mmCIF file of C-alpha atoms and ligand atoms in Angstrom:
data_model
loop_
_atom_site.group_PDB
_atom_site.id
_atom_site.type_symbol
_atom_site.label_atom_id
_atom_site.label_comp_id
_atom_site.label_asym_id
_atom_site.label_seq_id
_atom_site.Cartn_x
_atom_site.Cartn_y
_atom_site.Cartn_z
ATOM 1 C CA MET J 27 -13.260 56.279 25.086
ATOM 2 C CA ARG J 28 -10.606 55.755 27.784
ATOM 3 C CA LYS J 29 -10.887 56.024 31.270
ATOM 4 C CA PRO J 30 -7.644 56.637 32.846
ATOM 5 C CA PRO J 31 -8.021 56.826 36.672
ATOM 6 C CA ILE J 32 -6.815 60.641 36.476
ATOM 7 C CA ARG J 33 -7.384 62.623 33.121
ATOM 8 C CA ALA J 34 -4.755 64.893 31.923
ATOM 9 C CA ALA J 35 -5.860 68.915 30.709
ATOM 10 C CA ILE J 36 -4.173 71.565 29.054
ATOM 11 C CA THR J 37 -4.333 73.977 31.822
ATOM 12 C CA ALA J 38 -1.894 76.793 29.833
ATOM 13 C CA VAL J 39 -1.288 77.265 26.197
ATOM 14 C CA SER J 40 1.446 80.170 24.539
ATOM 15 C CA HIS J 41 3.125 80.602 21.342
ATOM 16 C CA TYR J 42 5.891 82.491 20.053
ATOM 17 C CA VAL J 43 6.634 83.719 16.477
ATOM 18 C CA PRO J 44 9.697 85.519 15.080
ATOM 19 C CA ASP J 45 9.436 88.818 13.651
ATOM 20 C CA ASP J 46 11.044 88.683 10.223
ATOM 21 C CA VAL J 47 8.164 87.363 7.625
ATOM 22 C CA LEU J 48 9.088 85.792 4.128
ATOM 23 C CA SER J 49 6.533 86.516 2.093
ATOM 24 C CA ASN J 50 5.273 84.675 -1.154
ATOM 25 C CA SER J 51 6.740 87.831 -3.367
ATOM 26 C CA ASP J 52 10.144 87.679 -1.226
ATOM 27 C CA LEU J 53 10.116 83.999 -2.440
ATOM 28 C CA GLU J 54 9.607 85.027 -6.107
ATOM 29 C CA LYS J 55 12.626 86.603 -6.175
ATOM 30 C CA MET J 56 14.668 83.876 -4.854
ATOM 31 C CA VAL J 57 13.075 80.712 -7.099
ATOM 32 C CA ASP J 58 11.065 80.493 -10.136
ATOM 33 C CA THR J 59 7.549 80.618 -8.253
ATOM 34 C CA ASN J 60 4.615 83.102 -8.161
ATOM 35 C CA ASP J 61 2.253 84.101 -5.007
ATOM 36 C CA GLU J 62 -0.620 83.012 -7.009
ATOM 37 C CA TRP J 63 0.827 79.382 -7.260
ATOM 38 C CA ILE J 64 1.838 79.454 -3.927
ATOM 39 C CA ARG J 65 -1.848 80.571 -2.467
ATOM 40 C CA THR J 66 -3.589 78.122 -4.435
ATOM 41 C CA ARG J 67 -1.535 74.822 -4.220
ATOM 42 C CA THR J 68 -0.678 75.474 -0.193
ATOM 43 C CA GLY J 69 -2.542 78.299 1.396
ATOM 44 C CA ILE J 70 0.436 80.163 2.312
ATOM 45 C CA THR J 71 0.922 83.748 2.140
ATOM 46 C CA GLU J 72 4.025 84.541 4.271
ATOM 47 C CA ARG J 73 5.961 82.710 7.231
ATOM 48 C CA ARG J 74 8.219 84.059 9.714
ATOM 49 C CA ILE J 75 11.852 83.559 10.086
ATOM 50 C CA LEU J 76 14.442 83.090 13.122
ATOM 51 C CA LYS J 77 17.496 84.973 11.728
ATOM 52 C CA ASN J 78 19.688 84.120 14.577
ATOM 53 C CA GLY J 79 19.465 81.605 17.145
ATOM 54 C CA GLY J 80 18.088 77.700 17.433
ATOM 55 C CA THR J 81 15.074 76.113 18.458
ATOM 56 C CA SER J 82 15.247 76.825 21.981
ATOM 57 C CA ASP J 83 15.272 80.567 21.560
ATOM 58 C CA LEU J 84 11.906 79.988 19.563
ATOM 59 C CA ALA J 85 11.030 77.659 22.768
ATOM 60 C CA ALA J 86 11.726 79.437 25.560
ATOM 61 C CA PRO J 87 9.994 82.869 24.965
ATOM 62 C CA ALA J 88 6.966 80.903 24.292
ATOM 63 C CA VAL J 89 6.933 78.843 27.710
ATOM 64 C CA ARG J 90 8.176 82.094 29.545
ATOM 65 C CA LYS J 91 4.640 83.441 28.581
ATOM 66 C CA LEU J 92 3.067 80.282 29.445
ATOM 67 C CA LEU J 93 4.532 80.119 33.060
ATOM 68 C CA ASP J 94 3.339 83.848 33.272
ATOM 69 C CA GLN J 95 -0.033 82.698 32.216
ATOM 70 C CA ARG J 96 -0.527 80.025 34.692
ATOM 71 C CA GLY J 97 1.241 82.150 37.509
ATOM 72 C CA ILE J 98 3.838 79.719 38.457
ATOM 73 C CA GLY J 99 7.677 79.524 38.860
ATOM 74 C CA PRO J 100 9.906 77.955 36.515
ATOM 75 C CA ASP J 101 10.634 75.299 39.611
ATOM 76 C CA GLU J 102 7.167 73.964 39.629
ATOM 77 C CA ILE J 103 7.752 72.311 36.256
ATOM 78 C CA ASP J 104 8.111 68.318 36.476
ATOM 79 C CA VAL J 105 8.682 67.225 33.168
ATOM 80 C CA ILE J 106 9.972 69.132 29.729
ATOM 81 C CA LEU J 107 9.096 67.352 26.633
ATOM 82 C CA VAL J 108 10.433 69.362 23.367
ATOM 83 C CA CYS J 109 9.345 68.071 20.389
ATOM 84 C CA THR J 110 11.174 69.075 17.201
ATOM 85 C CA VAL J 111 13.139 67.643 14.164
ATOM 86 C CA THR J 112 15.559 70.491 14.364
ATOM 87 C CA PRO J 113 17.003 70.474 17.504
ATOM 88 C CA ASP J 114 19.517 73.336 18.972
ATOM 89 C CA MET J 115 22.225 70.016 18.450
ATOM 90 C CA PHE J 116 21.891 66.509 18.074
ATOM 91 C CA PHE J 117 22.718 66.710 21.700
ATOM 92 C CA PRO J 118 22.099 67.680 24.478
ATOM 93 C CA PRO J 119 18.636 67.819 24.215
ATOM 94 C CA THR J 120 16.867 70.628 23.502
ATOM 95 C CA ALA J 121 14.835 70.445 26.672
ATOM 96 C CA CYS J 122 18.031 70.435 28.507
ATOM 97 C CA ILE J 123 18.965 73.901 26.859
ATOM 98 C CA LEU J 124 15.659 75.273 27.617
ATOM 99 C CA GLN J 125 15.698 73.807 31.353
ATOM 100 C CA GLU J 126 18.908 75.722 31.962
ATOM 101 C CA LYS J 127 17.729 78.889 29.739
ATOM 102 C CA LEU J 128 14.412 79.130 32.082
ATOM 103 C CA LYS J 129 15.900 77.368 35.179
ATOM 104 C CA LEU J 130 13.379 74.853 35.157
ATOM 105 C CA LYS J 131 15.715 73.211 38.013
ATOM 106 C CA ASN J 132 13.298 70.902 39.112
ATOM 107 C CA ALA J 133 12.369 68.905 35.822
ATOM 108 C CA TRP J 134 13.871 66.352 33.648
ATOM 109 C CA GLY J 135 13.015 66.042 30.095
ATOM 110 C CA PHE J 136 13.719 65.236 26.598
ATOM 111 C CA ASP J 137 13.316 65.591 22.901
ATOM 112 C CA LEU J 138 10.920 63.852 20.923
ATOM 113 C CA SER J 139 11.168 63.450 17.120
ATOM 114 C CA ALA J 140 8.070 62.619 15.129
ATOM 115 C CA ALA J 141 8.421 65.492 12.378
ATOM 116 C CA CYS J 142 4.574 67.110 11.701
ATOM 117 C CA SER J 143 2.732 64.706 14.309
ATOM 118 C CA GLY J 144 5.291 65.578 16.767
ATOM 119 C CA PHE J 145 3.223 67.649 19.098
ATOM 120 C CA LEU J 146 0.240 64.926 19.182
ATOM 121 C CA TYR J 147 2.882 62.533 19.862
ATOM 122 C CA GLY J 148 4.226 64.564 22.582
ATOM 123 C CA LEU J 149 0.990 65.257 23.805
ATOM 124 C CA VAL J 150 0.103 61.900 24.325
ATOM 125 C CA VAL J 151 3.365 60.566 25.524
ATOM 126 C CA GLY J 152 2.916 63.621 28.290
ATOM 127 C CA ALA J 153 -0.221 62.892 29.302
ATOM 128 C CA GLN J 154 0.548 59.111 30.332
ATOM 129 C CA PHE J 155 3.003 61.013 33.088
ATOM 130 C CA ILE J 156 -0.260 62.943 34.241
ATOM 131 C CA GLU J 157 -2.741 59.902 34.071
ATOM 132 C CA SER J 158 -0.178 57.382 35.828
ATOM 133 C CA GLY J 159 -0.295 59.942 38.867
ATOM 134 C CA THR J 160 3.690 59.936 38.618
ATOM 135 C CA HIS J 161 3.723 63.781 37.700
ATOM 136 C CA LYS J 162 1.652 66.872 38.176
ATOM 137 C CA LYS J 163 2.889 69.689 35.506
ATOM 138 C CA VAL J 164 4.214 68.402 32.469
ATOM 139 C CA LEU J 165 5.360 70.949 29.686
ATOM 140 C CA VAL J 166 4.810 70.178 25.903
ATOM 141 C CA VAL J 167 6.816 72.254 23.576
ATOM 142 C CA GLY J 168 6.312 72.093 19.548
ATOM 143 C CA ALA J 169 8.916 73.814 18.053
ATOM 144 C CA ASP J 170 11.092 74.092 14.960
ATOM 145 C CA LYS J 171 13.202 76.408 13.165
ATOM 146 C CA MET J 172 12.763 74.620 9.853
ATOM 147 C CA SER J 173 14.701 77.548 7.937
ATOM 148 C CA SER J 174 17.725 75.799 9.338
ATOM 149 C CA ILE J 175 17.417 72.797 7.401
ATOM 150 C CA THR J 176 15.220 74.328 3.847
ATOM 151 C CA ASP J 177 17.092 74.525 0.726
ATOM 152 C CA TYR J 178 15.951 78.255 -0.241
ATOM 153 C CA THR J 179 17.060 77.236 -3.983
ATOM 154 C CA ASP J 180 14.502 74.264 -4.162
ATOM 155 C CA ARG J 181 10.807 75.904 -5.062
ATOM 156 C CA ASN J 182 9.284 72.312 -4.199
ATOM 157 C CA THR J 183 9.997 72.932 -0.710
ATOM 158 C CA CYS J 184 11.198 76.807 0.552
ATOM 159 C CA ILE J 185 7.827 77.853 0.160
ATOM 160 C CA LEU J 186 6.381 75.659 2.466
ATOM 161 C CA PHE J 187 8.197 76.175 5.984
ATOM 162 C CA GLY J 188 8.681 78.592 8.501
ATOM 163 C CA ASP J 189 9.998 78.958 12.245
ATOM 164 C CA ALA J 190 7.975 79.062 15.369
ATOM 165 C CA ALA J 191 7.043 77.493 18.759
ATOM 166 C CA GLY J 192 3.648 76.635 20.960
ATOM 167 C CA ALA J 193 3.545 75.111 24.345
ATOM 168 C CA VAL J 194 0.980 73.646 26.728
ATOM 169 C CA LEU J 195 1.225 72.806 30.204
ATOM 170 C CA LEU J 196 -0.359 69.507 31.053
ATOM 171 C CA GLU J 197 -1.936 68.907 34.385
ATOM 172 C CA PRO J 198 -4.523 66.688 36.243
ATOM 173 C CA SER J 199 -7.765 67.823 35.051
ATOM 174 C CA ALA J 200 -10.191 69.441 37.597
ATOM 175 C CA GLU J 201 -13.175 67.589 36.069
ATOM 176 C CA TYR J 202 -12.808 63.961 35.193
ATOM 177 C CA GLU J 203 -15.144 64.974 32.010
ATOM 178 C CA THR J 204 -12.828 67.462 30.336
ATOM 179 C CA GLY J 205 -9.018 67.259 29.050
ATOM 180 C CA LEU J 206 -7.361 64.842 26.828
ATOM 181 C CA LEU J 207 -10.092 61.988 26.441
ATOM 182 C CA ASP J 208 -8.966 59.969 23.524
ATOM 183 C CA HIS J 209 -6.087 59.775 20.970
ATOM 184 C CA VAL J 210 -5.393 57.193 18.149
ATOM 185 C CA MET J 211 -1.600 57.454 16.897
ATOM 186 C CA TYR J 212 0.276 55.497 13.902
ATOM 187 C CA CYS J 213 3.384 55.170 12.202
ATOM 188 C CA ASP J 214 4.210 53.705 8.733
ATOM 189 C CA GLY J 215 8.112 53.421 8.424
ATOM 190 C CA SER J 216 7.357 52.516 4.465
ATOM 191 C CA GLY J 217 6.631 56.104 3.836
ATOM 192 C CA GLY J 218 10.081 57.227 4.805
ATOM 193 C CA GLU J 219 11.219 57.260 1.493
ATOM 194 C CA PHE J 220 9.368 60.261 0.598
ATOM 195 C CA LEU J 221 9.782 62.794 3.202
ATOM 196 C CA TYR J 222 13.558 62.907 4.969
ATOM 197 C CA MET J 223 16.587 64.745 5.811
ATOM 198 C CA LYS J 224 19.264 62.529 4.515
ATOM 199 C CA GLY J 225 22.254 63.721 5.775
ATOM 200 C CA GLY J 226 23.941 64.364 9.430
ATOM 201 C CA GLY J 227 22.953 61.335 11.367
ATOM 202 C CA SER J 228 24.628 58.138 11.999
ATOM 203 C CA LEU J 229 24.199 56.704 8.627
ATOM 204 C CA ASN J 230 25.104 59.912 6.648
ATOM 205 C CA PRO J 231 27.333 61.835 8.920
ATOM 206 C CA ALA J 232 28.639 65.661 7.448
ATOM 207 C CA THR J 233 30.896 65.356 5.071
ATOM 208 C CA HIS J 234 31.738 68.087 1.991
ATOM 209 C CA GLU J 235 30.235 65.462 0.099
ATOM 210 C CA THR J 236 26.808 65.279 1.812
ATOM 211 C CA VAL J 237 27.129 68.934 2.030
ATOM 212 C CA ASP J 238 27.544 68.994 -1.991
ATOM 213 C CA LYS J 239 24.638 66.561 -2.616
ATOM 214 C CA LYS J 240 22.247 69.015 -0.252
ATOM 215 C CA TYR J 241 21.913 65.942 2.164
ATOM 216 C CA HIS J 242 21.398 68.603 5.050
ATOM 217 C CA TYR J 243 18.152 69.843 3.649
ATOM 218 C CA ILE J 244 14.465 68.387 3.594
ATOM 219 C CA PHE J 245 13.672 66.314 0.718
ATOM 220 C CA GLN J 246 9.878 65.614 0.128
ATOM 221 C CA ASP J 247 8.464 63.936 -2.837
ATOM 222 C CA GLY J 248 5.289 66.497 -2.611
ATOM 223 C CA LYS J 249 2.653 64.302 -4.834
ATOM 224 C CA ALA J 250 3.613 61.094 -3.027
ATOM 225 C CA VAL J 251 3.326 62.838 0.551
ATOM 226 C CA PHE J 252 0.038 64.487 -0.657
ATOM 227 C CA LYS J 253 -1.967 61.336 -1.639
ATOM 228 C CA VAL J 254 -1.017 59.508 1.295
ATOM 229 C CA ALA J 255 -1.768 63.066 4.261
ATOM 230 C CA VAL J 256 -4.743 63.449 2.782
ATOM 231 C CA VAL J 257 -6.538 59.814 3.073
ATOM 232 C CA GLY J 258 -4.502 59.487 6.456
ATOM 233 C CA MET J 259 -5.266 62.590 8.337
ATOM 234 C CA ALA J 260 -9.241 62.570 7.123
ATOM 235 C CA ASP J 261 -9.438 58.585 8.068
ATOM 236 C CA VAL J 262 -7.960 59.188 11.174
ATOM 237 C CA SER J 263 -10.057 61.817 12.105
ATOM 238 C CA ALA J 264 -13.071 60.296 11.261
ATOM 239 C CA GLU J 265 -12.102 57.108 13.249
ATOM 240 C CA ILE J 266 -11.626 59.167 16.393
ATOM 241 C CA MET J 267 -15.003 60.515 15.978
ATOM 242 C CA GLU J 268 -16.756 56.972 15.426
ATOM 243 C CA ARG J 269 -14.676 55.805 18.560
ATOM 244 C CA ASN J 270 -16.298 58.442 20.544
ATOM 245 C CA ASN J 271 -19.860 58.765 18.809
ATOM 246 C CA LEU J 272 -19.123 62.146 17.612
ATOM 247 C CA THR J 273 -20.881 63.847 14.607
ATOM 248 C CA GLY J 274 -19.929 66.735 12.801
ATOM 249 C CA ASP J 275 -22.244 68.994 14.645
ATOM 250 C CA ASP J 276 -20.626 67.874 18.188
ATOM 251 C CA VAL J 277 -17.134 68.837 16.993
ATOM 252 C CA ASP J 278 -16.324 72.577 17.961
ATOM 253 C CA TRP J 279 -13.104 72.621 16.318
ATOM 254 C CA LEU J 280 -10.870 70.896 14.097
ATOM 255 C CA VAL J 281 -7.297 71.766 15.190
ATOM 256 C CA PRO J 282 -5.273 70.681 12.112
ATOM 257 C CA HIS J 283 -1.628 70.315 11.377
ATOM 258 C CA GLN J 284 -1.082 72.857 8.968
ATOM 259 C CA ALA J 285 0.752 71.574 5.940
ATOM 260 C CA ASN J 286 -1.673 72.326 3.178
ATOM 261 C CA LEU J 287 -4.752 74.039 3.104
ATOM 262 C CA ARG J 288 -6.198 71.367 0.312
ATOM 263 C CA ILE J 289 -5.414 68.520 2.631
ATOM 264 C CA ILE J 290 -7.147 70.605 5.687
ATOM 265 C CA SER J 291 -10.362 70.997 3.715
ATOM 266 C CA ALA J 292 -10.585 67.550 2.469
ATOM 267 C CA CYS J 293 -10.152 66.383 6.171
ATOM 268 C CA ALA J 294 -12.748 68.337 7.226
ATOM 269 C CA ASP J 295 -15.210 67.422 4.483
ATOM 270 C CA ARG J 296 -14.818 63.833 5.860
ATOM 271 C CA MET J 297 -15.690 65.039 9.191
ATOM 272 C CA ASN J 298 -18.716 66.559 8.175
ATOM 273 C CA LEU J 299 -17.743 70.080 9.087
ATOM 274 C CA ASP J 300 -17.952 73.403 7.842
ATOM 275 C CA MET J 301 -14.633 75.282 7.373
ATOM 276 C CA SER J 302 -15.720 78.104 9.788
ATOM 277 C CA LYS J 303 -15.076 75.266 12.485
ATOM 278 C CA VAL J 304 -11.500 74.772 11.364
ATOM 279 C CA MET J 305 -8.639 76.676 12.953
ATOM 280 C CA LEU J 306 -6.369 77.751 10.201
ATOM 281 C CA ASN J 307 -3.279 79.747 10.225
ATOM 282 C CA ILE J 308 -1.188 78.318 7.571
ATOM 283 C CA ASP J 309 -1.699 81.525 5.589
ATOM 284 C CA ARG J 310 0.201 83.498 8.000
ATOM 285 C CA TYR J 311 2.795 81.076 9.210
ATOM 286 C CA GLY J 312 3.481 78.350 6.725
ATOM 287 C CA ASN J 313 4.496 74.587 7.849
ATOM 288 C CA THR J 314 5.916 74.991 11.024
ATOM 289 C CA THR J 315 6.136 71.548 11.812
ATOM 290 C CA ALA J 316 5.585 70.652 15.458
ATOM 291 C CA ALA J 317 4.383 73.879 16.255
ATOM 292 C CA THR J 318 1.252 74.531 14.138
ATOM 293 C CA ILE J 319 -1.224 72.689 16.854
ATOM 294 C CA PRO J 320 -0.138 74.372 19.773
ATOM 295 C CA MET J 321 -0.013 77.885 17.939
ATOM 296 C CA CYS J 322 -3.544 77.399 16.566
ATOM 297 C CA LEU J 323 -4.575 76.627 20.331
ATOM 298 C CA SER J 324 -3.070 79.803 21.665
ATOM 299 C CA GLU J 325 -4.384 81.935 19.127
ATOM 300 C CA TRP J 326 -7.734 80.609 19.262
ATOM 301 C CA TRP J 327 -7.834 80.596 23.120
ATOM 302 C CA LEU J 328 -6.307 84.125 23.225
ATOM 303 C CA SER J 329 -8.733 85.681 20.890
ATOM 304 C CA GLY J 330 -11.877 84.039 23.046
ATOM 305 C CA GLN J 331 -12.912 81.856 20.203
ATOM 306 C CA LEU J 332 -11.614 78.947 21.818
ATOM 307 C CA LYS J 333 -14.308 78.036 24.840
ATOM 308 C CA LYS J 334 -14.486 75.929 28.073
ATOM 309 C CA ASP J 335 -16.082 72.543 27.454
ATOM 310 C CA GLN J 336 -15.965 72.440 23.625
ATOM 311 C CA ASN J 337 -14.829 69.417 21.477
ATOM 312 C CA LEU J 338 -11.620 69.573 20.043
ATOM 313 C CA VAL J 339 -10.123 66.806 17.156
ATOM 314 C CA LEU J 340 -6.472 67.681 16.742
ATOM 315 C CA SER J 341 -5.024 65.807 14.030
ATOM 316 C CA ALA J 342 -1.329 65.716 12.154
ATOM 317 C CA PHE J 343 -0.029 63.731 9.597
ATOM 318 C CA GLY J 344 3.837 63.797 8.809
ATOM 319 C CA ALA J 345 7.126 62.247 7.911
ATOM 320 C CA GLY J 346 7.983 58.975 8.895
ATOM 321 C CA TYR J 347 5.096 58.376 8.055
ATOM 322 C CA THR J 348 3.361 59.481 11.351
ATOM 323 C CA TRP J 349 0.146 60.711 11.742
ATOM 324 C CA GLY J 350 -2.858 60.565 14.614
ATOM 325 C CA ALA J 351 -5.468 62.404 16.193
ATOM 326 C CA VAL J 352 -6.365 63.459 19.747
ATOM 327 C CA TYR J 353 -10.016 64.344 21.265
ATOM 328 C CA ILE J 354 -9.975 67.047 23.742
ATOM 329 C CA LYS J 355 -12.731 68.937 25.627
ATOM 330 C CA TRP J 356 -10.944 72.208 26.602
ATOM 331 C CA SER J 357 -10.609 72.884 30.225
ATOM 332 C CA MET J 358 -9.291 76.294 30.403
ATOM 333 C CA ASN J 359 -12.141 79.011 31.174
ATOM 334 C CA ASN J 360 -12.817 81.443 28.211
ATOM 335 C CA ALA J 361 -9.790 84.072 28.114
ATOM 336 C CA LYS J 362 -12.046 86.906 26.741
HETATM 337 N N1 COA E 401 6.232 77.188 -7.738
HETATM 338 C C1 COA E 401 5.453 76.973 -9.269
HETATM 339 N N2 COA E 401 5.314 75.706 -9.437
HETATM 340 C C2 COA E 401 5.915 74.853 -8.810
HETATM 341 C C3 COA E 401 6.396 75.356 -7.086
HETATM 342 C C4 COA E 401 6.521 76.621 -6.806
HETATM 343 N N3 COA E 401 6.936 76.722 -5.748
HETATM 344 N N4 COA E 401 6.619 74.249 -6.774
HETATM 345 C C5 COA E 401 6.329 72.859 -7.704
HETATM 346 N N5 COA E 401 5.831 73.385 -9.017
HETATM 347 C C6 COA E 401 5.743 73.062 -10.244
HETATM 348 C C7 COA E 401 6.377 71.753 -10.395
HETATM 349 O O1 COA E 401 7.648 71.394 -10.618
HETATM 350 C C8 COA E 401 5.252 70.999 -11.387
HETATM 351 O O2 COA E 401 5.718 71.092 -12.351
HETATM 352 P P1 COA E 401 5.505 70.512 -13.800
HETATM 353 O O3 COA E 401 3.849 69.928 -13.630
HETATM 354 O O4 COA E 401 5.782 70.789 -14.942
HETATM 355 O O5 COA E 401 6.428 69.276 -12.855
HETATM 356 C C9 COA E 401 4.017 71.626 -10.949
HETATM 357 O O6 COA E 401 4.228 72.961 -10.244
HETATM 358 C C10 COA E 401 2.999 70.763 -10.150
HETATM 359 O O7 COA E 401 3.715 70.343 -9.079
HETATM 360 P P2 COA E 401 3.151 69.395 -8.023
HETATM 361 O O8 COA E 401 4.154 68.786 -6.668
HETATM 362 O O9 COA E 401 2.042 68.343 -8.592
HETATM 363 O O10 COA E 401 2.595 70.133 -6.891
HETATM 364 P P3 COA E 401 1.389 69.857 -5.900
HETATM 365 O O11 COA E 401 -0.159 70.453 -6.330
HETATM 366 O O12 COA E 401 1.399 68.369 -5.510
HETATM 367 O O13 COA E 401 1.874 70.628 -4.859
HETATM 368 C C11 COA E 401 3.040 70.608 -2.598
HETATM 369 C C12 COA E 401 2.920 70.435 -4.553
HETATM 370 C C13 COA E 401 4.194 70.559 -2.126
HETATM 371 C C14 COA E 401 2.148 72.063 -2.387
HETATM 372 C C15 COA E 401 2.037 69.241 -2.219
HETATM 373 O O14 COA E 401 2.520 68.729 -2.901
HETATM 374 C C16 COA E 401 1.940 69.201 -1.019
HETATM 375 O O15 COA E 401 1.325 69.663 -0.050
HETATM 376 N N6 COA E 401 2.164 67.676 -0.378
HETATM 377 C C17 COA E 401 2.090 67.362 0.679
HETATM 378 C C18 COA E 401 3.063 68.081 2.023
HETATM 379 C C19 COA E 401 2.576 67.387 3.356
HETATM 380 O O16 COA E 401 1.601 67.169 3.654
HETATM 381 N N7 COA E 401 3.814 67.251 4.147
HETATM 382 C C20 COA E 401 3.628 66.127 5.278
HETATM 383 C C21 COA E 401 3.752 67.038 6.297
HETATM 384 S S1 COA E 401 5.402 67.999 6.460
#
């Protein structure tokens, strides 16, 4: 277990989903698919779609709720980290757009791109500012408007994704025994060819041709990604348990990235965890990329199921490939 001089802890957690629902039956009218296929292959029933606005419009209401919950003003935030692959624009950073929207005037900040592992990467990066003693209040937001890069004529991908935001506040832990206790992070660029968005960057800037070739949408070789994700997420979850001498009985919650129910079940099996100890909301929101994990934390905490001193393993796998796991002993007092 790592022993930094100061421990970082989550002291507030919130989320936001837009109102508009895109159900499996809606998708049946758009592409050649059916509710049964989607539910059995992925676990998804519906997702939320933000009709107007960008990722900062998902992040802002989540952060507003978080500030209210913690009872602090916007000027008290020191650092803003927005984890996203769908920034409002390439630049300025969405973190700066969020700063202006919420008047987080004493903060500096930046965006972090690590796809579906974005929030875990952000959590680990954000924790460094607390552990080093340089900052006291670090906002880590996972937000993605996946509908902005989804091709709604491609049945392989359009059934998977949704729009949402989740946010946490990191502060020095009041008790050294709770907070972010350990992490294991990986990336492997050889996975890049299986999940990417080809257009819009410096390699393939937008042209009529890139639009015609659909380079501005997500491309995924689902089968290839599935095979690696199922092993990667299970392995890294088992690794963090071993490093911290945890058995399945010691873990209260697995908080997995919500990409596919079958990947999550395999991960729980490997950890010797009953599915009743797994946070699951993929049925209602689909894969919201960087938002899935903080959304689970927020929903489970608000409903009173996530309690102080519980042991959590957060685990994710995404494009890059990027993947990792974080071990947390939950610090917040019970919501109910
Ligand atoms: N509706 C109906 N049929 C569909 C379909 C849909 N929406 N999408 C694909 N199919 C078809 C395929 O065309 C294929 O047909 P074929 O055998 O005639 O070619 C068949 O269903 C099986 O497709 P396959 O790709 O093997 O399905 P799968 O069981 O692998 O499930 C995913 C597809 C995308 C759900 C799954 O591969 C997956 O979840 N991949 C990983 C996602 C992930 O973790 N990403 C990383 C983080 S974002």
